[in-house]
Amino acid sequence: MENTEYKNGKKIYDLVKEVIDVTGPRLPGSEEEKTGAKIIADQMQRELNVAPKTEKFKTPRHACISAIPWLGWASFACFCLFYLSPIASLVGTLFLLFFALTHIFYYSHLLDPLFKKDESQNVYAVIPPKSGNAKYNIMLSAHIDSSWCWLHSLNNPNTMIIKTAIGVVSVIILMGISIITLILQAKAGLSVSFMSLKDVFANLSGADKSGINIAVLTFYCLPLLCLPGFYFLTQYMSYSKEKAAPGAMDNLSGVATAIEVAKYYAESDGDVAKDAQFIVVGTGAEESGLIGALDFVKQHKNDKTLLNDDTYVLNLDSFRDMDNFNVVCKDTLQFVPFDKELIALSKQAIDNCNIQSHLIENPVGGSDSTAFARAGFKTVTINAQDPRPTDYYHTTKDGLDNLRIDTLEKGYEVVKELIRLIDEKYVDKKEN
């Protein structure tokens, strides 16, 4: 990975390597995540010459995406319950779908109290403005933790979405079968309590071979079609630390870029951003549903020195793919659009750096920008990542060898240019 052409990209790579060489993967709430946060705090101290702060919080590490395999096994349980009572399978599948909607698709954290909590942390550093008078804030955020390994993506990214969708649809189908079976049993005059299947066989083995009883028996066979989908869910990811994602791209690349950009402006002799206070934030437990960013907003939403109407939150999340420099306009399933002004400026910054920009919506999951947007602060997410499923996103392949120093260099330039544009517009606004 030696490269002398891309000075800043190489420095960003070295900061990433400094963490990964010690921690490897950093699952939310793990000891490795804590160690990674400590190393990043040391980097902030060394590179930015300011004392960082660490804020601890509790995170239920398995109350979000990482609960998917559990839902698969719970779906198998609902399948078994169906043959005791369709009522039980109906209740079970309704709960699973409710959990999926509120915790995996939409990050509500409604049922977090039911889960065991681990300790995580945010690390942040505040760099005062060179002019001595802060007129606005530039907050550079990126998450420290890494993900569990998504096995479907690792094995065959082209079928990952299909397998996951089949799993979800299978749960919905079992719920529908349970409802229809209950209706048919009621029409056939059969019990809808436990062990109702024996009544179906009793009727069919006797004289009553009516169409309604045959229909009931048919619907008792249909859940077998759902088993492959349930299996796909159980195999969605591995819980093994040894098989987790090292998180070089996602998202130490963002953390290191934030540090290097802030360092540039802190040490620059120019007038650009001289009135900006920089805040570099490394959040924890992003992979558990943005817990760290949500906690940071909760802790500081009334601290007008950090978060106010003149704060621009630039969330940097994964830099690898030169052909996919994206401005994320919205986390679709979180139902919160990001700031239109920052979206336009981010697109302009990418274009000004002679790269093709792409405006995208994040179709599933969410980014730390959602936490700030929900609280009403100006934010946008920038990345350089293929939005399609790949074998290096949330897998063991997201290591140091996965990084591209030319893309890290260009990401550094884009963020610098975006800050210049913010400063330019801000100065124009104040002068007018």
Short mmCIF file of N, CA, C and O in Angstrom, two decimals, residues 1-14 17 322 400 403-410 413:
data_model
loop_
_atom_site.label_atom_id
_atom_site.label_comp_id
_atom_site.label_asym_id
_atom_site.label_seq_id
_atom_site.Cartn_x
_atom_site.Cartn_y
_atom_site.Cartn_z
N MET A 1 0.81 -1.21 0.00
CA MET A 1 0.00 0.00 0.00
C MET A 1 0.85 1.27 0.00
O MET A 1 0.36 2.34 0.24
N GLU A 2 2.16 1.15 -0.22
CA GLU A 2 3.02 2.33 -0.23
C GLU A 2 2.65 3.23 -1.41
O GLU A 2 2.50 2.79 -2.54
N ASN A 3 2.53 4.52 -1.15
CA ASN A 3 2.17 5.45 -2.21
C ASN A 3 2.61 6.84 -1.78
O ASN A 3 2.19 7.33 -0.75
N THR A 4 3.49 7.46 -2.57
CA THR A 4 3.99 8.79 -2.22
C THR A 4 3.23 9.89 -2.96
O THR A 4 3.42 11.07 -2.67
N GLU A 5 2.38 9.52 -3.92
CA GLU A 5 1.66 10.52 -4.71
C GLU A 5 0.55 11.18 -3.92
O GLU A 5 0.33 12.38 -4.04
N TYR A 6 -0.15 10.40 -3.11
CA TYR A 6 -1.31 10.91 -2.39
C TYR A 6 -0.95 11.11 -0.92
O TYR A 6 -1.21 10.25 -0.07
N LYS A 7 -0.39 12.26 -0.61
CA LYS A 7 0.13 12.52 0.73
C LYS A 7 -0.95 12.43 1.79
O LYS A 7 -0.78 11.78 2.83
N ASN A 8 -2.08 13.10 1.57
CA ASN A 8 -3.14 13.12 2.58
C ASN A 8 -3.86 11.77 2.64
O ASN A 8 -4.24 11.32 3.72
N GLY A 9 -4.07 11.15 1.48
CA GLY A 9 -4.69 9.83 1.47
C GLY A 9 -3.85 8.82 2.23
O GLY A 9 -4.38 7.97 2.95
N LYS A 10 -2.52 8.92 2.09
CA LYS A 10 -1.63 8.01 2.82
C LYS A 10 -1.71 8.27 4.31
O LYS A 10 -1.70 7.32 5.12
N LYS A 11 -1.81 9.53 4.72
CA LYS A 11 -1.91 9.84 6.15
C LYS A 11 -3.22 9.29 6.72
O LYS A 11 -3.24 8.73 7.82
N ILE A 12 -4.29 9.43 5.96
CA ILE A 12 -5.58 8.88 6.40
C ILE A 12 -5.49 7.37 6.53
O ILE A 12 -5.97 6.79 7.51
N TYR A 13 -4.87 6.74 5.55
CA TYR A 13 -4.67 5.29 5.61
C TYR A 13 -3.89 4.90 6.87
O TYR A 13 -4.24 3.93 7.55
N ASP A 14 -2.85 5.64 7.19
CA ASP A 14 -2.02 5.33 8.37
C ASP A 14 -2.82 5.45 9.67
O ASP A 14 -2.63 4.66 10.60
N LYS A 17 -4.96 2.38 9.86
CA LYS A 17 -4.11 1.23 10.18
C LYS A 17 -3.73 1.22 11.66
O LYS A 17 -3.68 0.15 12.29
N MET A 322 -14.10 5.33 -6.10
CA MET A 322 -13.93 6.61 -6.80
C MET A 322 -15.11 6.94 -7.70
O MET A 322 -15.46 8.11 -7.88
N LEU A 400 -7.80 -3.40 5.69
CA LEU A 400 -6.86 -2.42 5.14
C LEU A 400 -6.65 -2.60 3.64
O LEU A 400 -6.51 -1.63 2.91
N LEU A 403 -9.00 -0.63 1.27
CA LEU A 403 -8.93 0.81 1.07
C LEU A 403 -8.22 1.16 -0.23
O LEU A 403 -7.34 0.44 -0.69
N ARG A 404 -8.61 2.31 -0.80
CA ARG A 404 -7.94 2.84 -1.98
C ARG A 404 -7.46 4.25 -1.64
O ARG A 404 -8.26 5.14 -1.34
N ILE A 405 -6.16 4.42 -1.65
CA ILE A 405 -5.58 5.68 -1.20
C ILE A 405 -5.97 6.84 -2.11
O ILE A 405 -6.15 7.97 -1.64
N ASP A 406 -6.14 6.58 -3.41
CA ASP A 406 -6.56 7.68 -4.29
C ASP A 406 -7.95 8.19 -3.93
O ASP A 406 -8.22 9.40 -3.97
N THR A 407 -8.85 7.27 -3.52
CA THR A 407 -10.19 7.69 -3.11
C THR A 407 -10.14 8.42 -1.78
O THR A 407 -10.87 9.40 -1.58
N LEU A 408 -9.29 7.98 -0.85
CA LEU A 408 -9.13 8.69 0.41
C LEU A 408 -8.65 10.12 0.17
O LEU A 408 -9.12 11.07 0.81
N GLU A 409 -7.71 10.26 -0.74
CA GLU A 409 -7.19 11.59 -1.09
C GLU A 409 -8.30 12.47 -1.65
O GLU A 409 -8.46 13.63 -1.26
N LYS A 410 -9.08 11.91 -2.55
CA LYS A 410 -10.15 12.69 -3.17
C LYS A 410 -11.25 13.02 -2.17
O LYS A 410 -11.83 14.13 -2.20
N GLU A 413 -10.15 15.99 -0.29
CA GLU A 413 -10.30 17.20 -1.08
C GLU A 413 -11.76 17.66 -1.14
O GLU A 413 -12.06 18.85 -1.07
#
